[in-house]
């Protein structure tokens, strides 16, 4: 099935043609998966093999502002700089807009402000596509349900399906070939004492996209066969840990899940390794600190940067260990 068929299904064959407001605005936070999405059952629709679960970083994300352009092409401004229309970023954005344009002749001026590095494994595409979908929903007054917005965001980038909400979000893998049952669902847990700290080793664009890395893993990793079982166990343990607020269980499971994901990549051919020497050094520092009794864990996505997981009461000890850590607010702290 094609992406355009999913879009047509959501709009019952009638995609609105006219902008209803002068401006469309959309903000979406980035999200960090505690139980990862790695591998697609449908590469066209970004349908995952497994469900996944994330926590949003509410102040880290993308703000998209849309207005109609008077030129017969898009203008894309990312963090106050105009982007070349033949760049990968512009081409992906344009291809996504084409899904809603069909044969209509509107073009947009797209202003995106992101306060996270682009394509460095910090889920910039998740917040980017989710904010673009929200801004389109506003400009054209689609009035779509959030489940549908989540499905549309997924067509841009898989993990964007989870970026429509703050807090903990589960993205259901679904079983339908059209993916109409594969969208995010906010989970009613709050955990104001939970902290995430970003350890940036490199803000450079990743050497291999998550799209390509996932495909290589699915096609060549011997370990990938055991990934769905690992995810289904971790997902239920994480939900149980959220229920009883067991931090060591939550964060330990998240760390183990991330390492298992990276193990599937390392066992792919050609091998995929997002670790830098600094990443491994930081992991050892975390493990040593844990041996000394500090409740400190990490997770890592498709990039060399680590996201530390710890409790608010340990903030000073974590900062002493990693003075460069950027601590992110997750909930309205009490
Ligand atoms: O949505 P994508 O294609 O950028 O893939 C995201 C993959 C991971 O960040 C590694 C895991 C996840 O669940 O976010």
PDB file of C-alpha atoms and ligand atoms in Angstrom, residues 33 36-38 125 157-159 162 210 214 261 301-302, ligand 1:
ATOM      1  CA  UNK A  33      12.417   5.610  23.552  1.00  0.00           C
ATOM      2  CA  UNK A  36      13.037   1.005  21.153  1.00  0.00           C
ATOM      3  CA  UNK A  37      11.526   0.778  17.709  1.00  0.00           C
ATOM      4  CA  UNK A  38      14.050  -0.965  15.460  1.00  0.00           C
ATOM      5  CA  UNK A 125      12.948  14.012  12.646  1.00  0.00           C
ATOM      6  CA  UNK A 157       9.333   9.243  10.289  1.00  0.00           C
ATOM      7  CA  UNK A 158       8.371   6.205  12.394  1.00  0.00           C
ATOM      8  CA  UNK A 159       9.198   7.590  15.819  1.00  0.00           C
ATOM      9  CA  UNK A 162       5.060   9.117  19.489  1.00  0.00           C
ATOM     10  CA  UNK A 210      18.208   5.045  10.941  1.00  0.00           C
ATOM     11  CA  UNK A 214      17.185  -0.650  10.282  1.00  0.00           C
ATOM     12  CA  UNK A 261      19.195  -2.955  19.895  1.00  0.00           C
ATOM     13  CA  UNK A 301      19.607   5.810  19.923  1.00  0.00           C
ATOM     14  CA  UNK A 302      20.935   5.874  16.366  1.00  0.00           C
TER      15      UNK A 302
HETATM   16  O1  LIG B   1      11.962   7.207  13.451  1.00  0.00           O
HETATM   17  P1  LIG B   1      13.328   6.909  13.002  1.00  0.00           P
HETATM   18  O2  LIG B   1      13.374   6.354  11.629  1.00  0.00           O
HETATM   19  O3  LIG B   1      14.258   8.090  13.142  1.00  0.00           O
HETATM   20  O4  LIG B   1      13.941   5.739  13.955  1.00  0.00           O
HETATM   21  C1  LIG B   1      14.162   5.920  15.316  1.00  0.00           C
HETATM   22  C2  LIG B   1      14.948   4.809  15.866  1.00  0.00           C
HETATM   23  C3  LIG B   1      15.460   4.951  17.289  1.00  0.00           C
HETATM   24  O5  LIG B   1      15.560   6.302  17.674  1.00  0.00           O
HETATM   25  C4  LIG B   1      16.852   4.346  17.371  1.00  0.00           C
HETATM   26  C5  LIG B   1      14.595   4.177  18.281  1.00  0.00           C
HETATM   27  C6  LIG B   1      13.289   4.826  18.687  1.00  0.00           C
HETATM   28  O6  LIG B   1      12.380   4.080  19.059  1.00  0.00           O
HETATM   29  O7  LIG B   1      13.180   6.063  18.692  1.00  0.00           O
END
